[in-house]
Amino acid sequence: MKVKSFNVLPNLPEPVRALRDVAMNLWSSWNWQVAQLFIRLDAETWEKCRQNLVMTLGQLPQDVLEKAAQDESFTANLERVWSDLQNYLQTKTWFEEERTDLGEMKIAYFSMEFGIDVGLAIYSGGLGVLAGDHLKSSSDLGIPLIGVGLLYQQGYFEQYLNSDGWQMERYSINDWYNMPVTLERDAKGQPITISVDLAGETVLAHIWKVVVGRVPLYLLDTYITENPPHLREITAQLYGGDRENRIRQEILLGVGGVKGLEALGIKPTVYHMNEGHSAFLALERTRHLMQTNDLSFSEAWEIVWASTVFTTHTPVPAGNEEFSADRMGRYFTAFARQLGLSWEQFLDLGREPGGNGGFSLTVLALKMAAHCNGVSELHGNISRRMWRNLWRGLPENEIPIGHITNGIHTRTWISHDLDEMMKRYIGPQFVDEPNDQKLWERVDRIPDLELWRIHQIRKERLIFFARKRLKQQLQRRGAGMAEIRAAEEVLTSEALTIGFARRFATYKRANLILSDPDRFRRILTDSERPIQFIFAGKAHPLDNEGKDYIRRLVHFASDPAMRMRLVFIEDYDINVARYMVQGVDVWLSTPRRPLEASGTSGMKAAANGAINLSTLDGWWAEAYSPSVGWAIGSGETNGNQAELDRIESEALYNILENEIIPTYFELDRAEIPRRWIAMMKSSMSTLGQFFNTHRMVMDYCDRYYTPAYRSHVSLNADKGEKARRLAAWRGLVSQHWQSVKISSEDITPDRGVKAGEELPVRIKLSMKELKPEDVAVEVLFGSLNPDGEIVDGQIVRLSYQKESNNMAVFEGAVPCRSGGRKGYAVRVRPDHPDMVNPFTPLLLTWE
């Protein structure tokens, strides 16, 4: 039977025709007035469609639309929303006003997942939500960024629990014609299609576009009839399938993403890899430049490397994507030949020095990107330590992996009630400048009573939502009527409410609070000072230990004495997250340090007035102070893991019993917890001004995107002429580097050196074919530890003075600012004005 397909669009009367345009721009996801329009049309349909505005329009009966078109109040509201969107799109932005010299910059931002709104289910958790917030702030700021990802037919799994509390998974089919995505077509109206070679098979992909304010997001889709079934499955599920499917997904994202932009006529000047999943893009860019500009691999590498940004999110080696040499061989043998590399040279791109194991996408990304960073201060330190073998001989603090701490898109995550209150007391500019420190300091202007009233309203909405979801969960599991009726009375707005919601990975230790069940039970059943917990989160489908954490929590909550005070909400997503971060009093995080790269859920809670209680890991290690929250433990990482868990669980219980609960229930005559509210305000004003994606994206723009763009323009000009010269220079330096020899002269004054003076340094350098301008001679100096190693070293560059007996003489001085045991060491490295960072690839000679 041959089935012919056609699309039926909503028949929108003229007065409400703008509804579809508003629904198709995910600007709606951070503008509550849009949601209000659709709730007003039909709240039940809006909820049934998972807040997908396009699907909601398609499901509404025609008489509802006709009635709305005749409602002057509704059409006036729609006109106001439409006008707000047009003003947003046309208003001059921060980038246009402050970065006028970067007019041709265009950033391609690649990510495996994007969490923009609950109705577009192409995300699993924090990585995707961060990517979505990155797009939103780029839109607000006018940064010329383009998102690139994959369009998953079944998205990520939906979670439900069986009667034993064990996590089960189901996958729903996404109907793209009822979602805010548009198929990209050519001038003849045909879908734009790209092809990618996968181990001798050709997979085809269509390109879909999502509009996020001012930012376009392009998504590749292989679930098309032109592909055989096994190739369609590449974009069936996010993180689904076996290792073979994973490498295919990542080749499609990296290689196919670059080809897709080319097919669309988009020519980025900067590429940003959000995690290593998209690292193959660097290889495709290199191949493309070699072919179009007639460059060698090393010449094309100069351009690609200088204009690529890589953000790593993984703080442990085992968590980084790696493929076996055999699997890589099936997919990349021909690719390596096109790059002009032997197979061993190709494999070395994804291996640490001396390694002969698998091919790591993180290593590939670190070798192919000049601009690399972790996502918190602590994670930057961990990443430098973890990847130090790539820069052997270089002091750890100089390893070229920086950090830009994550943030949140504030207007996406704060409640609309709080948003309106902030505009009243802080000013309307809060909408456009959530990173302005002076604006956040105005939080103190908000009357305590009003802030508390808004917070209580959000808590009541959270409780209503939790009861509703719990009833649905129990009905699906076949629970008895008595248990279902009891769900209508769980939780209370009078209780101190603590939230825990995140991926149920074992290192996040959702079970830490269950370490002493009897003590936890006593805390929960205190009738004088009621306390309650709301949990949510998914375990990976293959993580049975994480699933067991969920089961244990559900079993604990099934105790009749606990049932009213502990709830697990199934199918954690953006919608559940919003209710929770906007309604809880305390946000609990218990990761094992240093396994949480950043974490952003606590930032969302803090922006809404919740107070964080967390181990000192990720973002909290740099955010914590006693005025904004509580720290579990003191950042210990050494020792027996079971013992550390015991110590930190004990600390958790002590903080709850001795600090959090007494502070929350310390009421004044007006029955208001003034000390608690002061802490809420301190947390909001202190943390909100920094931990937001406006600040984060501006940091990326100034620290990475701008220098990457300028390098791209410079090196790519005249078909890569400057890149050719730079590559030739590197080749010359590398060829003759073994001839570099250092000898130093001791010119320390006989009387020694006193604090406040300088220690003179003179060295002679033998270089043979190299010139003094080809090198930088530097002194690393600082205090010495008991092992004679330099601690917290600083660098002084020596100046070339003259030639003496075929030796180049360099001189300088080391400042001696304080007394004590000091030391210095001399080193030489290559130096060229067009190098972006001097340590990749690393050539370094120490005396």
mmCIF file with all atom_site columns, C-alpha atoms in Angstrom, residues 38-131:
data_model
loop_
_atom_site.group_PDB
_atom_site.id
_atom_site.type_symbol
_atom_site.label_atom_id
_atom_site.label_alt_id
_atom_site.label_comp_id
_atom_site.label_asym_id
_atom_site.label_entity_id
_atom_site.label_seq_id
_atom_site.pdbx_PDB_ins_code
_atom_site.Cartn_x
_atom_site.Cartn_y
_atom_site.Cartn_z
_atom_site.occupancy
_atom_site.B_iso_or_equiv
_atom_site.pdbx_formal_charge
_atom_site.auth_seq_id
_atom_site.auth_comp_id
_atom_site.auth_asym_id
_atom_site.auth_atom_id
_atom_site.pdbx_PDB_model_num
ATOM 1  C CA . PHE A 1 38  ? -1.945  29.684 25.349 1.00 0.00 ? 38  PHE A CA 1
ATOM 2  C CA . ILE A 1 39  ? -3.130  28.874 28.862 1.00 0.00 ? 39  ILE A CA 1
ATOM 3  C CA . ARG A 1 40  ? -5.951  31.325 28.258 1.00 0.00 ? 40  ARG A CA 1
ATOM 4  C CA . LEU A 1 41  ? -6.856  29.502 25.026 1.00 0.00 ? 41  LEU A CA 1
ATOM 5  C CA . ASP A 1 42  ? -6.984  26.074 26.698 1.00 0.00 ? 42  ASP A CA 1
ATOM 6  C CA . ALA A 1 43  ? -4.820  25.239 29.714 1.00 0.00 ? 43  ALA A CA 1
ATOM 7  C CA . GLU A 1 44  ? -5.637  21.530 29.566 1.00 0.00 ? 44  GLU A CA 1
ATOM 8  C CA . THR A 1 45  ? -4.559  21.201 25.927 1.00 0.00 ? 45  THR A CA 1
ATOM 9  C CA . TRP A 1 46  ? -1.408  23.226 26.618 1.00 0.00 ? 46  TRP A CA 1
ATOM 10 C CA . GLU A 1 47  ? -0.464  20.816 29.431 1.00 0.00 ? 47  GLU A CA 1
ATOM 11 C CA . LYS A 1 48  ? -1.407  17.716 27.428 1.00 0.00 ? 48  LYS A CA 1
ATOM 12 C CA . CYS A 1 49  ? 0.911   18.927 24.631 1.00 0.00 ? 49  CYS A CA 1
ATOM 13 C CA . ARG A 1 50  ? 3.783   19.306 27.158 1.00 0.00 ? 50  ARG A CA 1
ATOM 14 C CA . GLN A 1 51  ? 3.682   23.086 26.718 1.00 0.00 ? 51  GLN A CA 1
ATOM 15 C CA . ASN A 1 52  ? 4.528   22.700 23.021 1.00 0.00 ? 52  ASN A CA 1
ATOM 16 C CA . LEU A 1 53  ? 2.851   25.797 21.585 1.00 0.00 ? 53  LEU A CA 1
ATOM 17 C CA . VAL A 1 54  ? 2.861   24.603 17.962 1.00 0.00 ? 54  VAL A CA 1
ATOM 18 C CA . MET A 1 55  ? 1.213   21.309 18.901 1.00 0.00 ? 55  MET A CA 1
ATOM 19 C CA . THR A 1 56  ? -1.262  23.162 21.112 1.00 0.00 ? 56  THR A CA 1
ATOM 20 C CA . LEU A 1 57  ? -2.408  25.215 18.118 1.00 0.00 ? 57  LEU A CA 1
ATOM 21 C CA . GLY A 1 58  ? -2.829  22.050 16.088 1.00 0.00 ? 58  GLY A CA 1
ATOM 22 C CA . GLN A 1 59  ? -4.909  20.360 18.793 1.00 0.00 ? 59  GLN A CA 1
ATOM 23 C CA . LEU A 1 60  ? -7.274  23.239 19.536 1.00 0.00 ? 60  LEU A CA 1
ATOM 24 C CA . PRO A 1 61  ? -10.816 22.951 18.148 1.00 0.00 ? 61  PRO A CA 1
ATOM 25 C CA . GLN A 1 62  ? -11.562 25.527 15.463 1.00 0.00 ? 62  GLN A CA 1
ATOM 26 C CA . ASP A 1 63  ? -14.328 27.101 17.529 1.00 0.00 ? 63  ASP A CA 1
ATOM 27 C CA . VAL A 1 64  ? -11.785 27.944 20.279 1.00 0.00 ? 64  VAL A CA 1
ATOM 28 C CA . LEU A 1 65  ? -9.650  29.834 17.758 1.00 0.00 ? 65  LEU A CA 1
ATOM 29 C CA . GLU A 1 66  ? -12.703 31.591 16.298 1.00 0.00 ? 66  GLU A CA 1
ATOM 30 C CA . LYS A 1 67  ? -13.811 32.622 19.762 1.00 0.00 ? 67  LYS A CA 1
ATOM 31 C CA . ALA A 1 68  ? -10.335 33.953 20.598 1.00 0.00 ? 68  ALA A CA 1
ATOM 32 C CA . ALA A 1 69  ? -10.349 35.962 17.356 1.00 0.00 ? 69  ALA A CA 1
ATOM 33 C CA . GLN A 1 70  ? -13.554 37.667 18.489 1.00 0.00 ? 70  GLN A CA 1
ATOM 34 C CA . ASP A 1 71  ? -12.220 38.381 21.988 1.00 0.00 ? 71  ASP A CA 1
ATOM 35 C CA . GLU A 1 72  ? -10.863 41.939 21.961 1.00 0.00 ? 72  GLU A CA 1
ATOM 36 C CA . SER A 1 73  ? -9.027  41.427 25.222 1.00 0.00 ? 73  SER A CA 1
ATOM 37 C CA . PHE A 1 74  ? -7.266  38.340 23.874 1.00 0.00 ? 74  PHE A CA 1
ATOM 38 C CA . THR A 1 75  ? -6.325  39.937 20.558 1.00 0.00 ? 75  THR A CA 1
ATOM 39 C CA . ALA A 1 76  ? -5.011  43.004 22.403 1.00 0.00 ? 76  ALA A CA 1
ATOM 40 C CA . ASN A 1 77  ? -2.796  40.762 24.549 1.00 0.00 ? 77  ASN A CA 1
ATOM 41 C CA . LEU A 1 78  ? -1.612  38.910 21.444 1.00 0.00 ? 78  LEU A CA 1
ATOM 42 C CA . GLU A 1 79  ? -0.796  42.192 19.726 1.00 0.00 ? 79  GLU A CA 1
ATOM 43 C CA . ARG A 1 80  ? 1.198   43.277 22.789 1.00 0.00 ? 80  ARG A CA 1
ATOM 44 C CA . VAL A 1 81  ? 3.167   40.009 22.835 1.00 0.00 ? 81  VAL A CA 1
ATOM 45 C CA . TRP A 1 82  ? 3.764   40.206 19.076 1.00 0.00 ? 82  TRP A CA 1
ATOM 46 C CA . SER A 1 83  ? 4.982   43.781 19.479 1.00 0.00 ? 83  SER A CA 1
ATOM 47 C CA . ASP A 1 84  ? 7.319   42.722 22.322 1.00 0.00 ? 84  ASP A CA 1
ATOM 48 C CA . LEU A 1 85  ? 8.835   40.036 20.082 1.00 0.00 ? 85  LEU A CA 1
ATOM 49 C CA . GLN A 1 86  ? 9.340   42.458 17.184 1.00 0.00 ? 86  GLN A CA 1
ATOM 50 C CA . ASN A 1 87  ? 10.906  45.040 19.494 1.00 0.00 ? 87  ASN A CA 1
ATOM 51 C CA . TYR A 1 88  ? 13.204  42.366 20.899 1.00 0.00 ? 88  TYR A CA 1
ATOM 52 C CA . LEU A 1 89  ? 14.356  41.322 17.430 1.00 0.00 ? 89  LEU A CA 1
ATOM 53 C CA . GLN A 1 90  ? 14.920  44.883 16.225 1.00 0.00 ? 90  GLN A CA 1
ATOM 54 C CA . THR A 1 91  ? 16.457  46.552 19.290 1.00 0.00 ? 91  THR A CA 1
ATOM 55 C CA . LYS A 1 92  ? 20.202  47.185 19.210 1.00 0.00 ? 92  LYS A CA 1
ATOM 56 C CA . THR A 1 93  ? 22.102  44.706 21.331 1.00 0.00 ? 93  THR A CA 1
ATOM 57 C CA . TRP A 1 94  ? 25.157  44.709 23.565 1.00 0.00 ? 94  TRP A CA 1
ATOM 58 C CA . PHE A 1 95  ? 27.252  43.139 20.814 1.00 0.00 ? 95  PHE A CA 1
ATOM 59 C CA . GLU A 1 96  ? 26.175  45.685 18.206 1.00 0.00 ? 96  GLU A CA 1
ATOM 60 C CA . GLU A 1 97  ? 26.892  48.615 20.499 1.00 0.00 ? 97  GLU A CA 1
ATOM 61 C CA . GLU A 1 98  ? 30.001  47.412 22.350 1.00 0.00 ? 98  GLU A CA 1
ATOM 62 C CA . ARG A 1 99  ? 31.811  45.171 19.850 1.00 0.00 ? 99  ARG A CA 1
ATOM 63 C CA . THR A 1 100 ? 31.584  47.178 16.646 1.00 0.00 ? 100 THR A CA 1
ATOM 64 C CA . ASP A 1 101 ? 34.948  45.896 15.374 1.00 0.00 ? 101 ASP A CA 1
ATOM 65 C CA . LEU A 1 102 ? 33.722  42.294 15.204 1.00 0.00 ? 102 LEU A CA 1
ATOM 66 C CA . GLY A 1 103 ? 31.052  42.737 12.561 1.00 0.00 ? 103 GLY A CA 1
ATOM 67 C CA . GLU A 1 104 ? 32.017  39.695 10.474 1.00 0.00 ? 104 GLU A CA 1
ATOM 68 C CA . MET A 1 105 ? 32.379  37.283 13.407 1.00 0.00 ? 105 MET A CA 1
ATOM 69 C CA . LYS A 1 106 ? 30.124  34.220 13.281 1.00 0.00 ? 106 LYS A CA 1
ATOM 70 C CA . ILE A 1 107 ? 30.340  31.441 15.879 1.00 0.00 ? 107 ILE A CA 1
ATOM 71 C CA . ALA A 1 108 ? 29.163  27.882 15.223 1.00 0.00 ? 108 ALA A CA 1
ATOM 72 C CA . TYR A 1 109 ? 28.283  26.272 18.562 1.00 0.00 ? 109 TYR A CA 1
ATOM 73 C CA . PHE A 1 110 ? 28.123  22.460 18.395 1.00 0.00 ? 110 PHE A CA 1
ATOM 74 C CA . SER A 1 111 ? 26.448  20.368 21.086 1.00 0.00 ? 111 SER A CA 1
ATOM 75 C CA . MET A 1 112 ? 25.085  16.828 21.278 1.00 0.00 ? 112 MET A CA 1
ATOM 76 C CA . GLU A 1 113 ? 21.969  18.125 23.035 1.00 0.00 ? 113 GLU A CA 1
ATOM 77 C CA . PHE A 1 114 ? 20.054  21.360 23.521 1.00 0.00 ? 114 PHE A CA 1
ATOM 78 C CA . GLY A 1 115 ? 17.621  21.906 26.393 1.00 0.00 ? 115 GLY A CA 1
ATOM 79 C CA . ILE A 1 116 ? 15.631  24.972 25.338 1.00 0.00 ? 116 ILE A CA 1
ATOM 80 C CA . ASP A 1 117 ? 12.071  24.180 26.317 1.00 0.00 ? 117 ASP A CA 1
ATOM 81 C CA . VAL A 1 118 ? 10.137  21.209 27.618 1.00 0.00 ? 118 VAL A CA 1
ATOM 82 C CA . GLY A 1 119 ? 8.250   20.875 24.325 1.00 0.00 ? 119 GLY A CA 1
ATOM 83 C CA . LEU A 1 120 ? 11.419  20.220 22.284 1.00 0.00 ? 120 LEU A CA 1
ATOM 84 C CA . ALA A 1 121 ? 12.723  17.006 23.815 1.00 0.00 ? 121 ALA A CA 1
ATOM 85 C CA . ILE A 1 122 ? 16.272  16.837 22.442 1.00 0.00 ? 122 ILE A CA 1
ATOM 86 C CA . TYR A 1 123 ? 18.096  17.048 25.787 1.00 0.00 ? 123 TYR A CA 1
ATOM 87 C CA . SER A 1 124 ? 18.861  14.733 28.677 1.00 0.00 ? 124 SER A CA 1
ATOM 88 C CA . GLY A 1 125 ? 20.128  17.010 31.428 1.00 0.00 ? 125 GLY A CA 1
ATOM 89 C CA . GLY A 1 126 ? 22.630  19.638 32.475 1.00 0.00 ? 126 GLY A CA 1
ATOM 90 C CA . LEU A 1 127 ? 24.812  19.660 29.352 1.00 0.00 ? 127 LEU A CA 1
ATOM 91 C CA . GLY A 1 128 ? 21.816  20.280 27.109 1.00 0.00 ? 128 GLY A CA 1
ATOM 92 C CA . VAL A 1 129 ? 20.197  22.836 29.400 1.00 0.00 ? 129 VAL A CA 1
ATOM 93 C CA . LEU A 1 130 ? 23.476  24.747 29.562 1.00 0.00 ? 130 LEU A CA 1
ATOM 94 C CA . ALA A 1 131 ? 23.647  24.697 25.746 1.00 0.00 ? 131 ALA A CA 1
#
